[in-house]
Tab-separated table of N, CA, C and O in Angstrom:
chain	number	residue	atom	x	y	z
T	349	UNK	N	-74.773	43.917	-48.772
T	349	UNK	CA	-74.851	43.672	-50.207
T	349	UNK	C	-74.029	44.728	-50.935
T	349	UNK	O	-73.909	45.850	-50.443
T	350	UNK	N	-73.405	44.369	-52.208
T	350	UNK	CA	-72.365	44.942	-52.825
T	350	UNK	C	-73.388	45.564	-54.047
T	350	UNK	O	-74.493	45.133	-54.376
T	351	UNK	N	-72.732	46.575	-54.531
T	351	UNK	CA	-73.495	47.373	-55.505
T	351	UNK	C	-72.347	48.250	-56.951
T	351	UNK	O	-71.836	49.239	-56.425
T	352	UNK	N	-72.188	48.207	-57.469
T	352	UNK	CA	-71.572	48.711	-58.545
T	352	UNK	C	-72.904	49.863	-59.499
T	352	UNK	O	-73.766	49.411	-60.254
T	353	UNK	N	-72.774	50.847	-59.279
T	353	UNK	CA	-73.620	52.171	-59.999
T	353	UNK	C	-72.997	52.911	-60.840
T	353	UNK	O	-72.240	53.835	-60.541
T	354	UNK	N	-73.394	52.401	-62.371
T	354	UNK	CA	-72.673	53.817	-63.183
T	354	UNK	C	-73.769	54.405	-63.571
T	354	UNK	O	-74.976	54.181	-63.485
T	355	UNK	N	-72.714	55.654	-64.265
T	355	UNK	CA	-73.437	56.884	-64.929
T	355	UNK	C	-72.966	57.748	-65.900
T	355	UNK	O	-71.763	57.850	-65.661
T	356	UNK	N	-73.288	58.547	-67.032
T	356	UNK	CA	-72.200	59.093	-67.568
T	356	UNK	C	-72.380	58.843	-69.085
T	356	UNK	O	-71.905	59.428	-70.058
T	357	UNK	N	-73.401	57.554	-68.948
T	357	UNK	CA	-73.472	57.561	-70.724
T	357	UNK	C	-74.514	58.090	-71.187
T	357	UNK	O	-75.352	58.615	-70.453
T	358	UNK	N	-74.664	58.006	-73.017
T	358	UNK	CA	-75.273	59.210	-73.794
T	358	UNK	C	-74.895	59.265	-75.028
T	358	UNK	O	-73.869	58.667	-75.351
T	359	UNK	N	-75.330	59.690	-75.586
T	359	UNK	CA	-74.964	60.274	-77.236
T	359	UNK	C	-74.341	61.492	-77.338
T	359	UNK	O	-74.749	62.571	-76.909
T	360	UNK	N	-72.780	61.125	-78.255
T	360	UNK	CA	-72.149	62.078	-79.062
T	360	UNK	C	-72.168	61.954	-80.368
T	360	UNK	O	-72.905	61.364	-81.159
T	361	UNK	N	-70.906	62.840	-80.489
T	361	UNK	CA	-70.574	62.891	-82.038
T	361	UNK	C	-69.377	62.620	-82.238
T	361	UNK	O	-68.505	62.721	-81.375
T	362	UNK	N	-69.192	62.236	-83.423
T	362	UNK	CA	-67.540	61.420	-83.372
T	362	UNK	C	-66.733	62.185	-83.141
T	362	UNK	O	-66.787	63.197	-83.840
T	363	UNK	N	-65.937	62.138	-82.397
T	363	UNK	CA	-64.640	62.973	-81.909
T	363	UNK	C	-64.545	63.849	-80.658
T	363	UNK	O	-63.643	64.517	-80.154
T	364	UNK	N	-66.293	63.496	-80.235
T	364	UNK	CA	-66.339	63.803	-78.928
T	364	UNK	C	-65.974	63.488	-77.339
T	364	UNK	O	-64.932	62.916	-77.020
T	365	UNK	N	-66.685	63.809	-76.658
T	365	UNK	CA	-65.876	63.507	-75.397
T	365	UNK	C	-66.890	63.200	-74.444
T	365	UNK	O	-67.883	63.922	-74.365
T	366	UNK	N	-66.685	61.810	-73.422
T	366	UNK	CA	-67.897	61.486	-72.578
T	366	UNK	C	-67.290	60.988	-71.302
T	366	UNK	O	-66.180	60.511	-71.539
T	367	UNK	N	-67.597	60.929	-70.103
T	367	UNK	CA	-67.145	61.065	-68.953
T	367	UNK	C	-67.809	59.506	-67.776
T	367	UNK	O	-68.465	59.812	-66.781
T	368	UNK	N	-67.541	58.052	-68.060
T	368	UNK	CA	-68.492	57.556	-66.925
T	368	UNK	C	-67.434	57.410	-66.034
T	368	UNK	O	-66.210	57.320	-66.130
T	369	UNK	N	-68.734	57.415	-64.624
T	369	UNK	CA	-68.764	57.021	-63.804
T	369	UNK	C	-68.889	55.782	-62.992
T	369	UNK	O	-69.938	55.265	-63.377
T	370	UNK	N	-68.345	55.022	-62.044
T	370	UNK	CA	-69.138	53.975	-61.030
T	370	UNK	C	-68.773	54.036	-59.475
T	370	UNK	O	-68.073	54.920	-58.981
T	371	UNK	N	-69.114	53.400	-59.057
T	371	UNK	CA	-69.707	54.013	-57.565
T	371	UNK	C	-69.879	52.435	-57.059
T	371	UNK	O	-70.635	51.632	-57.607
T	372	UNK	N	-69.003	52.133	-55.866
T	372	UNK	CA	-69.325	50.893	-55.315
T	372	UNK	C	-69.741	51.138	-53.950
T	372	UNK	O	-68.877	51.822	-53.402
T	373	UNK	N	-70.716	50.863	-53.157
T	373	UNK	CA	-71.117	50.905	-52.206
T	373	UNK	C	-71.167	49.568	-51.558
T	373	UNK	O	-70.444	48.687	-52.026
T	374	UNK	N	-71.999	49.283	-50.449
T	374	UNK	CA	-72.006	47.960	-49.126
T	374	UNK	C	-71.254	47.555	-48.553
T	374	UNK	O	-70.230	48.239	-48.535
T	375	UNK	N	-71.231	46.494	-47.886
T	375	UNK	CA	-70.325	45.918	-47.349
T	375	UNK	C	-69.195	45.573	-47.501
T	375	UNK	O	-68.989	44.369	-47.347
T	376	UNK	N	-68.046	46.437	-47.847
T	376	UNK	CA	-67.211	46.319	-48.610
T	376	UNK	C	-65.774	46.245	-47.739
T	376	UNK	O	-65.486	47.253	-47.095
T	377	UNK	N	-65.195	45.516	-47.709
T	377	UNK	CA	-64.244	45.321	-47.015
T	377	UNK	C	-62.925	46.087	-47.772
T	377	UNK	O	-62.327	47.061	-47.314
T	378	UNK	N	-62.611	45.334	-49.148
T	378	UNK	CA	-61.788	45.943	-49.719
T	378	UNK	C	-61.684	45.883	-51.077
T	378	UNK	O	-62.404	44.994	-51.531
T	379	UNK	N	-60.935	46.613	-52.081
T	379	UNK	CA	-61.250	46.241	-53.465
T	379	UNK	C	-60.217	46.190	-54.310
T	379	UNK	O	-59.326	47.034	-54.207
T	380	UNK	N	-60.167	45.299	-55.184
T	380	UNK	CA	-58.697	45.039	-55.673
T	380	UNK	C	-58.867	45.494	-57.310
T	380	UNK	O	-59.081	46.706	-57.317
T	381	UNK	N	-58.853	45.108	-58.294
T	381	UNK	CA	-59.069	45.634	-59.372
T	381	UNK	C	-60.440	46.642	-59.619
T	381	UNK	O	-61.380	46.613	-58.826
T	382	UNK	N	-60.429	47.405	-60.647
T	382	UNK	CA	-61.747	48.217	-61.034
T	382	UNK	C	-61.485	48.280	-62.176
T	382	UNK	O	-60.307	48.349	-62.527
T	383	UNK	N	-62.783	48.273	-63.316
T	383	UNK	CA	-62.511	48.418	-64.327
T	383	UNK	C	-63.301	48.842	-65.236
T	383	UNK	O	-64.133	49.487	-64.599
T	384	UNK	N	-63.658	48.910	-66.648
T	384	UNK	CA	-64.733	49.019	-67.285
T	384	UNK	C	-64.505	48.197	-68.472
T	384	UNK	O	-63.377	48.102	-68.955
T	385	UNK	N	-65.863	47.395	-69.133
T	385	UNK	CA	-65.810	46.662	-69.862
T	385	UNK	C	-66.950	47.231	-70.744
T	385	UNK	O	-67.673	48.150	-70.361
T	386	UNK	N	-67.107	46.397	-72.402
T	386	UNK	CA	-68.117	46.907	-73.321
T	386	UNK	C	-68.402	45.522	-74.074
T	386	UNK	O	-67.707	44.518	-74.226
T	387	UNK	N	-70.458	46.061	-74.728
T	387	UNK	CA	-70.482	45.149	-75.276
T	387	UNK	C	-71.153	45.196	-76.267
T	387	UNK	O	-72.354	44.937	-76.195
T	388	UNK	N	-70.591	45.520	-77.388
T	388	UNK	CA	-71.567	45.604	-78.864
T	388	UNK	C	-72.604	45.017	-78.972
T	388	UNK	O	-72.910	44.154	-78.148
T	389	UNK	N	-73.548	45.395	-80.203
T	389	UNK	CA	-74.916	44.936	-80.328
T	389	UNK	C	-73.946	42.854	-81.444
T	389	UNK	O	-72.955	42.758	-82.168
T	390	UNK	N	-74.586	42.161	-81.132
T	390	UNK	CA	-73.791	40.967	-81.830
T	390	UNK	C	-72.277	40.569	-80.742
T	390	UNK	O	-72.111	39.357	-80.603
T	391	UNK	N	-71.650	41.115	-80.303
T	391	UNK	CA	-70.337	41.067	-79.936
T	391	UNK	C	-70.225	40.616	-78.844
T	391	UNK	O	-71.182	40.877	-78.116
T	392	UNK	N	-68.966	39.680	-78.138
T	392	UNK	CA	-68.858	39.357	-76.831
T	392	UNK	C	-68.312	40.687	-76.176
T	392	UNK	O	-67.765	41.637	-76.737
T	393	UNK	N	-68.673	40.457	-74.531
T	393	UNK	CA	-68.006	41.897	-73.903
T	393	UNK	C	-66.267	41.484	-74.232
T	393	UNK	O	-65.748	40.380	-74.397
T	394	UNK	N	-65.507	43.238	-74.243
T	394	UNK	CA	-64.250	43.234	-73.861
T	394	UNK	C	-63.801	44.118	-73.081
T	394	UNK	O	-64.227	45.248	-72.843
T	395	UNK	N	-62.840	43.515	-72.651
T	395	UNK	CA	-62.253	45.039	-71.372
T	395	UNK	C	-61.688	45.873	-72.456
T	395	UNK	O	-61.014	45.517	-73.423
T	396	UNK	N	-62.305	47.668	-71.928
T	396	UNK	CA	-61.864	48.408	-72.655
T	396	UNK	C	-60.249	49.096	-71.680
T	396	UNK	O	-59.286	49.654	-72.206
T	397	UNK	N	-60.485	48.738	-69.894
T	397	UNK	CA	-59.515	49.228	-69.115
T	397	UNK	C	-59.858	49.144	-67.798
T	397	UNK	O	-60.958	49.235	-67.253
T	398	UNK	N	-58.456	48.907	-67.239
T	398	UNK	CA	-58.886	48.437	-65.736
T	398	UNK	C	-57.955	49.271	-64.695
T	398	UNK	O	-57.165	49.995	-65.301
T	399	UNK	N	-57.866	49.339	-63.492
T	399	UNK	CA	-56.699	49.766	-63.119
T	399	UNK	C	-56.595	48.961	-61.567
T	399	UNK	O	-57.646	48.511	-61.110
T	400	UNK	N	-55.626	48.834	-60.972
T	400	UNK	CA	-55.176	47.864	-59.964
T	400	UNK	C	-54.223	48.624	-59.109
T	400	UNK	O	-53.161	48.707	-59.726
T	401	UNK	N	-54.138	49.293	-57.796
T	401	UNK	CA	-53.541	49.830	-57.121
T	401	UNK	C	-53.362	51.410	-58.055
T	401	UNK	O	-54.057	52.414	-58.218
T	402	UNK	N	-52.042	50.936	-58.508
T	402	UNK	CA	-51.357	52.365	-59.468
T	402	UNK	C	-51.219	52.312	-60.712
T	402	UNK	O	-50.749	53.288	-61.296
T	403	UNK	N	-51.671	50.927	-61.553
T	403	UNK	CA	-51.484	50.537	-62.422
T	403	UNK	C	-52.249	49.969	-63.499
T	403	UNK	O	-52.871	48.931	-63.271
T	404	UNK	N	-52.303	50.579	-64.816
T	404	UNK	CA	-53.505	50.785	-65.809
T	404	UNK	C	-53.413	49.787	-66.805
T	404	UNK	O	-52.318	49.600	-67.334
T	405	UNK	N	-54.563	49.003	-67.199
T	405	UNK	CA	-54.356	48.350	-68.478
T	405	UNK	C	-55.474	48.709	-69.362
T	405	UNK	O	-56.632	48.745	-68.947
T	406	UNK	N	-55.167	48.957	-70.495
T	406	UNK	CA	-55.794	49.739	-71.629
T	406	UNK	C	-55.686	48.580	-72.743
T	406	UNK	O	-54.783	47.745	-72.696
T	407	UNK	N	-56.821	48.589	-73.901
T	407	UNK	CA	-57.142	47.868	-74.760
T	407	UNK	C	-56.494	48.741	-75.672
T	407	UNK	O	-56.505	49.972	-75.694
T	408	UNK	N	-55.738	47.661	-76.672
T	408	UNK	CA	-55.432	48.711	-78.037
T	408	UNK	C	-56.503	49.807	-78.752
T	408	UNK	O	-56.045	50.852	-79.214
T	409	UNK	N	-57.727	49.562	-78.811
T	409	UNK	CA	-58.312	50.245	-79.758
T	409	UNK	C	-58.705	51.470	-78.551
T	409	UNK	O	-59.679	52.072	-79.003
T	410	UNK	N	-58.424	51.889	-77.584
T	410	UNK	CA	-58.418	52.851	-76.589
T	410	UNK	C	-57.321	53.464	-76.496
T	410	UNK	O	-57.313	54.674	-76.269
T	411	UNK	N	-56.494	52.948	-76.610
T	411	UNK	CA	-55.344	53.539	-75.818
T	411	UNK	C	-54.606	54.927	-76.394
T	411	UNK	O	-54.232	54.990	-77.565
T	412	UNK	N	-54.453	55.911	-75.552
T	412	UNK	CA	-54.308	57.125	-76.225
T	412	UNK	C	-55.800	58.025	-76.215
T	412	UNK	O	-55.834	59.215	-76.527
T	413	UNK	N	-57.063	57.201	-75.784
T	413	UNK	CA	-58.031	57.989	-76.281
T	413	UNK	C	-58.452	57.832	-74.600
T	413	UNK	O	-58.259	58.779	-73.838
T	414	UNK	N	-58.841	56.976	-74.283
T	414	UNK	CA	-58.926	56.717	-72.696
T	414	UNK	C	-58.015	57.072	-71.818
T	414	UNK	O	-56.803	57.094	-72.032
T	415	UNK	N	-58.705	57.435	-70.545
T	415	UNK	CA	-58.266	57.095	-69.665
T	415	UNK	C	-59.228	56.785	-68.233
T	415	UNK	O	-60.373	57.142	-67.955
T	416	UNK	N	-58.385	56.093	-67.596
T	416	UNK	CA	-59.408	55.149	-66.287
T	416	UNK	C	-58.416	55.871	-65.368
T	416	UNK	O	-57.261	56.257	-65.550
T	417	UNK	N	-59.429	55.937	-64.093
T	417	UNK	CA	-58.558	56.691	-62.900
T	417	UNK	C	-59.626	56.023	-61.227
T	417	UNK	O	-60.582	55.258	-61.352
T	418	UNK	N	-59.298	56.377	-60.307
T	418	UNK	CA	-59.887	55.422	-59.686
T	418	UNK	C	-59.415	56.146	-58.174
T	418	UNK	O	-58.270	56.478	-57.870
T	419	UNK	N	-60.700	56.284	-57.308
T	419	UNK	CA	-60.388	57.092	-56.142
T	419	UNK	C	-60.850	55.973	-55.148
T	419	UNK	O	-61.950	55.425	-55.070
T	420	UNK	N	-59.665	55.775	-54.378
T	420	UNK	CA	-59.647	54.674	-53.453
T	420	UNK	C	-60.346	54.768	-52.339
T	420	UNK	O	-60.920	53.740	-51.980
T	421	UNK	N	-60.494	56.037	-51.474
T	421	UNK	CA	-60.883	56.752	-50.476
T	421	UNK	C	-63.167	56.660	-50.783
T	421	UNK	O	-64.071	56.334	-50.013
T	422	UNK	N	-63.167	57.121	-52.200
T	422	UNK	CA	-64.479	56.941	-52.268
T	422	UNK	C	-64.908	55.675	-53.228
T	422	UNK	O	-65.806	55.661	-54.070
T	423	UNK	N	-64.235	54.884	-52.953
T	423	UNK	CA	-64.701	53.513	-53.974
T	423	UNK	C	-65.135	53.756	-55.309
T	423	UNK	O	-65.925	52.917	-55.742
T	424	UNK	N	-64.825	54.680	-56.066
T	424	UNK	CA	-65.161	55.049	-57.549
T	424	UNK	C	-64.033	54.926	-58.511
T	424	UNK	O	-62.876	55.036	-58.105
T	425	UNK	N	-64.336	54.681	-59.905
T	425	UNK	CA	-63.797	54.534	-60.838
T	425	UNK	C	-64.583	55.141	-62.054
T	425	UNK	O	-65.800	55.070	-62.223
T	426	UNK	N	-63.438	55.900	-63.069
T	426	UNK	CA	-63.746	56.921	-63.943
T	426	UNK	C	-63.459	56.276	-65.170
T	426	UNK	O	-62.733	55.284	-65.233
T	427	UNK	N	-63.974	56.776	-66.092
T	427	UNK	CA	-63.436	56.563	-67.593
T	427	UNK	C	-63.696	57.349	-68.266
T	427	UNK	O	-64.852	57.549	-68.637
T	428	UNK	N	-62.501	58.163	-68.695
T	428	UNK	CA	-62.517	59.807	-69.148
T	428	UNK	C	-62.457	59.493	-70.942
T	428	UNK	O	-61.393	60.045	-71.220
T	429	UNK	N	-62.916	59.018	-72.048
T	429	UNK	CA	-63.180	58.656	-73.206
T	429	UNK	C	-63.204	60.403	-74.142
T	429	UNK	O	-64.043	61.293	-74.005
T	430	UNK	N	-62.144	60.395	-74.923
T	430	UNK	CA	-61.931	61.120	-75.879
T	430	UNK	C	-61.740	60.455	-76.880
T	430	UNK	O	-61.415	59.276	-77.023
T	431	UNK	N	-62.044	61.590	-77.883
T	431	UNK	CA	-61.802	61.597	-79.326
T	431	UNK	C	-62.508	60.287	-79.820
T	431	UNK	O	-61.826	59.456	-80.419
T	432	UNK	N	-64.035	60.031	-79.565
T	432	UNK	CA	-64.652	58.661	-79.450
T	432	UNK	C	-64.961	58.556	-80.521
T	432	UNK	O	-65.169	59.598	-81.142
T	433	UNK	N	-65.078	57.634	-81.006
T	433	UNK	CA	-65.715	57.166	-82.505
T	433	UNK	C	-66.781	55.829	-82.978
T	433	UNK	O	-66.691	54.777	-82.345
T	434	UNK	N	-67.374	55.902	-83.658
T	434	UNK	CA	-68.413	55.058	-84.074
T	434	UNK	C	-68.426	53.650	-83.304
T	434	UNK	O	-69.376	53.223	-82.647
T	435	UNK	N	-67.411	53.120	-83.472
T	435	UNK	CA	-67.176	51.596	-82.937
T	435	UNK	C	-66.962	51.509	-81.752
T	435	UNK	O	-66.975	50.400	-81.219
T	436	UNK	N	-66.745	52.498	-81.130
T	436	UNK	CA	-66.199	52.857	-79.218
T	436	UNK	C	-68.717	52.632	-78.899
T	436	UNK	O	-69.259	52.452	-77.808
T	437	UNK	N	-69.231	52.721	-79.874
T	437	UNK	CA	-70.874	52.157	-79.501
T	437	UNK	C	-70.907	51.400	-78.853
T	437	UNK	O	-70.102	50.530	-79.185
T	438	UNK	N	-71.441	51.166	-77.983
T	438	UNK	CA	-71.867	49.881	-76.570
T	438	UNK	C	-72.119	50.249	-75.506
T	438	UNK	O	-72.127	51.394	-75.054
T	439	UNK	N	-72.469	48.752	-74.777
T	439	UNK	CA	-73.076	49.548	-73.327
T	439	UNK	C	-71.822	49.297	-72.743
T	439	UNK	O	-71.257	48.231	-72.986
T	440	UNK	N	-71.375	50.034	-72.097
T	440	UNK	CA	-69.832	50.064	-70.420
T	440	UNK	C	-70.503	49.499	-69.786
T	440	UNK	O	-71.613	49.956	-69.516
T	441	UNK	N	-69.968	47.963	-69.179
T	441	UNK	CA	-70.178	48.045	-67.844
T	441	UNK	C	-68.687	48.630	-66.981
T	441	UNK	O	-67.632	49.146	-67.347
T	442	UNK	N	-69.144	48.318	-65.968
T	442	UNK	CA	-68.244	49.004	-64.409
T	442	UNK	C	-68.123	47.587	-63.815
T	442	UNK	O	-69.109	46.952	-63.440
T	443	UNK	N	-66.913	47.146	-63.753
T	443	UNK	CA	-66.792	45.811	-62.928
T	443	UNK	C	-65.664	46.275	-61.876
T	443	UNK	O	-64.994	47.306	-61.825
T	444	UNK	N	-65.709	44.981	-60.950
T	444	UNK	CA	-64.693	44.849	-59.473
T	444	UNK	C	-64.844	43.862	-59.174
T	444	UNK	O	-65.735	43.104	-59.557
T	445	UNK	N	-63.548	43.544	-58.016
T	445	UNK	CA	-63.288	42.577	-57.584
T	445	UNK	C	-63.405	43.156	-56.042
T	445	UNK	O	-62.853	44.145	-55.560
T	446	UNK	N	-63.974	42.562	-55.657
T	446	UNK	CA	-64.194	43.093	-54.162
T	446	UNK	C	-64.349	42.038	-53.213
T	446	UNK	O	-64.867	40.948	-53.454
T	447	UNK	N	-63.782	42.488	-51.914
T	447	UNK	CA	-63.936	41.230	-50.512
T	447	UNK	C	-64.889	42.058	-49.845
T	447	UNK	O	-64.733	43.194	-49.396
T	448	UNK	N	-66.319	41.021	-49.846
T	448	UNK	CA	-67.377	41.941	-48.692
T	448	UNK	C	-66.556	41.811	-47.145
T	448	UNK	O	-65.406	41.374	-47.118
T	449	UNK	N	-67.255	42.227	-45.903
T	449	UNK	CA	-67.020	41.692	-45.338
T	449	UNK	C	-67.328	40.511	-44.142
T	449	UNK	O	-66.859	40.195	-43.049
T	450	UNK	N	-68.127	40.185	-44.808
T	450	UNK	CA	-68.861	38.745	-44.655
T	450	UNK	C	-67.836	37.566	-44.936
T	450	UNK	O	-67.874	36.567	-44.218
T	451	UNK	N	-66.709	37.694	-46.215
T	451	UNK	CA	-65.979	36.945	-46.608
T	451	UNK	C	-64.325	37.116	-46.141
T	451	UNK	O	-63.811	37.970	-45.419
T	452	UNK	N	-63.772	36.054	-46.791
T	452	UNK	CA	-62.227	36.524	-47.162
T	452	UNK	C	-62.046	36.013	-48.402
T	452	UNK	O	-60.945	35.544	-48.691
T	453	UNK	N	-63.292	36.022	-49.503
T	453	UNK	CA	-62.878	35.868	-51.115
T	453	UNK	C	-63.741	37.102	-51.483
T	453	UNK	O	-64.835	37.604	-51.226
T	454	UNK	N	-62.430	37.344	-52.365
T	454	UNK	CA	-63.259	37.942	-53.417
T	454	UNK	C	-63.929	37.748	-54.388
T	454	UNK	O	-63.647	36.787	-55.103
T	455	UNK	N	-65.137	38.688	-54.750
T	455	UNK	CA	-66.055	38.106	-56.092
T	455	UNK	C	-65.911	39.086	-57.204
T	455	UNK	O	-65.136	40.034	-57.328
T	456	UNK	N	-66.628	38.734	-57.799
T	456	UNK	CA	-66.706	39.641	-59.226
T	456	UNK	C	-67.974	40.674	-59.163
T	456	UNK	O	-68.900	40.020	-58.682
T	457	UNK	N	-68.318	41.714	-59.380
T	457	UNK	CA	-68.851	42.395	-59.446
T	457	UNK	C	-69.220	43.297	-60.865
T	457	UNK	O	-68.262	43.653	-61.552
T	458	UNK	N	-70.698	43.688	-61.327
T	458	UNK	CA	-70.756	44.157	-62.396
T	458	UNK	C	-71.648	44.969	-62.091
T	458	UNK	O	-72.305	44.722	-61.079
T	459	UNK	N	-71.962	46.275	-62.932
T	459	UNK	CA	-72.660	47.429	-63.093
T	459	UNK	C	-73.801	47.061	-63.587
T	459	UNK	O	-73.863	45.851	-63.807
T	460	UNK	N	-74.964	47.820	-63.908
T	460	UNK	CA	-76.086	47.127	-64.618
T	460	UNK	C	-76.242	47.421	-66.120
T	460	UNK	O	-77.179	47.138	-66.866
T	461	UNK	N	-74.760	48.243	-66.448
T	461	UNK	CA	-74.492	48.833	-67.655
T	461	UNK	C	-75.332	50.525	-67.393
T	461	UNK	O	-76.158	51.112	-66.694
T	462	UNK	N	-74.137	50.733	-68.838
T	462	UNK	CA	-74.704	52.231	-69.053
T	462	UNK	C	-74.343	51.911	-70.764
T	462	UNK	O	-73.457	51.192	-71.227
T	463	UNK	N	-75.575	52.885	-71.608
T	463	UNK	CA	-75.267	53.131	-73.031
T	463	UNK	C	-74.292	54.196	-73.487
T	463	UNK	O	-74.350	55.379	-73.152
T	464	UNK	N	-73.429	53.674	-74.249
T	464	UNK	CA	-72.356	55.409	-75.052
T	464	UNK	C	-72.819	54.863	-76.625
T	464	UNK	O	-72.774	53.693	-77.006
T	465	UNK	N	-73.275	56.049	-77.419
T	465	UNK	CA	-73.890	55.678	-78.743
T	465	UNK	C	-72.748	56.812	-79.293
T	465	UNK	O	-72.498	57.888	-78.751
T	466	UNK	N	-72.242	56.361	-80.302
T	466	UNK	CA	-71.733	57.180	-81.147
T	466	UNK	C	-71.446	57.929	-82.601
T	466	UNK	O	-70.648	57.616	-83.485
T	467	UNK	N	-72.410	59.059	-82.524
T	467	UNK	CA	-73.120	58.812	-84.159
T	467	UNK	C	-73.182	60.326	-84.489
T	467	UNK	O	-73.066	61.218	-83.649
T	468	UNK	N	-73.364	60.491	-85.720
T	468	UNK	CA	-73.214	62.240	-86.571
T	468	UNK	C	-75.125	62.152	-87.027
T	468	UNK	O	-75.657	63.079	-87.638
């Protein structure tokens, strides 16, 4: 069984700085995208950033303030969030695309969420 674990969220203050984590464990054969997504109180989720081998995709209202990084060796993925502000509020999830190895498809995978509140 496949597992996606974050960690890392919490309350700042605007212009602060917060650090998550996720952590994929099980049967994991191999993993192709990683990413993190958010989802306001009212709002559909959106990807805030993902990254794929060597290569990053960032949401406009991030970009410059984020960054996603991703250690292949220990199945984890980071999201290093500066200079955060009010509307950056929501829960992160931690998603992937992963081949157990039970399969040769890959599925989708999601975190169980983590909260980032952002408030003075």
């Amino acid at each position: 069984q496949v597992r996606l674990v974050e960690s890392g969220g919490g309350l700042v203050q605007p212009g602060g700085s917060l650090r998550l984590s996720c952590a994929a464990s099980g049967s994991i054969a191999s993993i192709n995208d990683m990413g993190w997504y958010r989802q306001a109180p009212g709002k559909e989720r959106e990807l805030v950033a993902t990254v794929a081998s060597s290569s990053t995709n960032y949401a406009d209202s991030v970009k410059g303030r984020f960054t996603i990084s991703r250690d292949n060796a220990e199945n984890t993925v980071a999201l290093q969030m500066n200079s955060l502000k009010p509307e950056d509020t929501a829960v992160y999830y931690c998603h992937a695309k992963i081949r157990p190895f039970s399969s040769t498809y890959l599925y989708q995978y999601w975190g169980q969420g983590t909260q980032v509140t952002v408030s003075s």
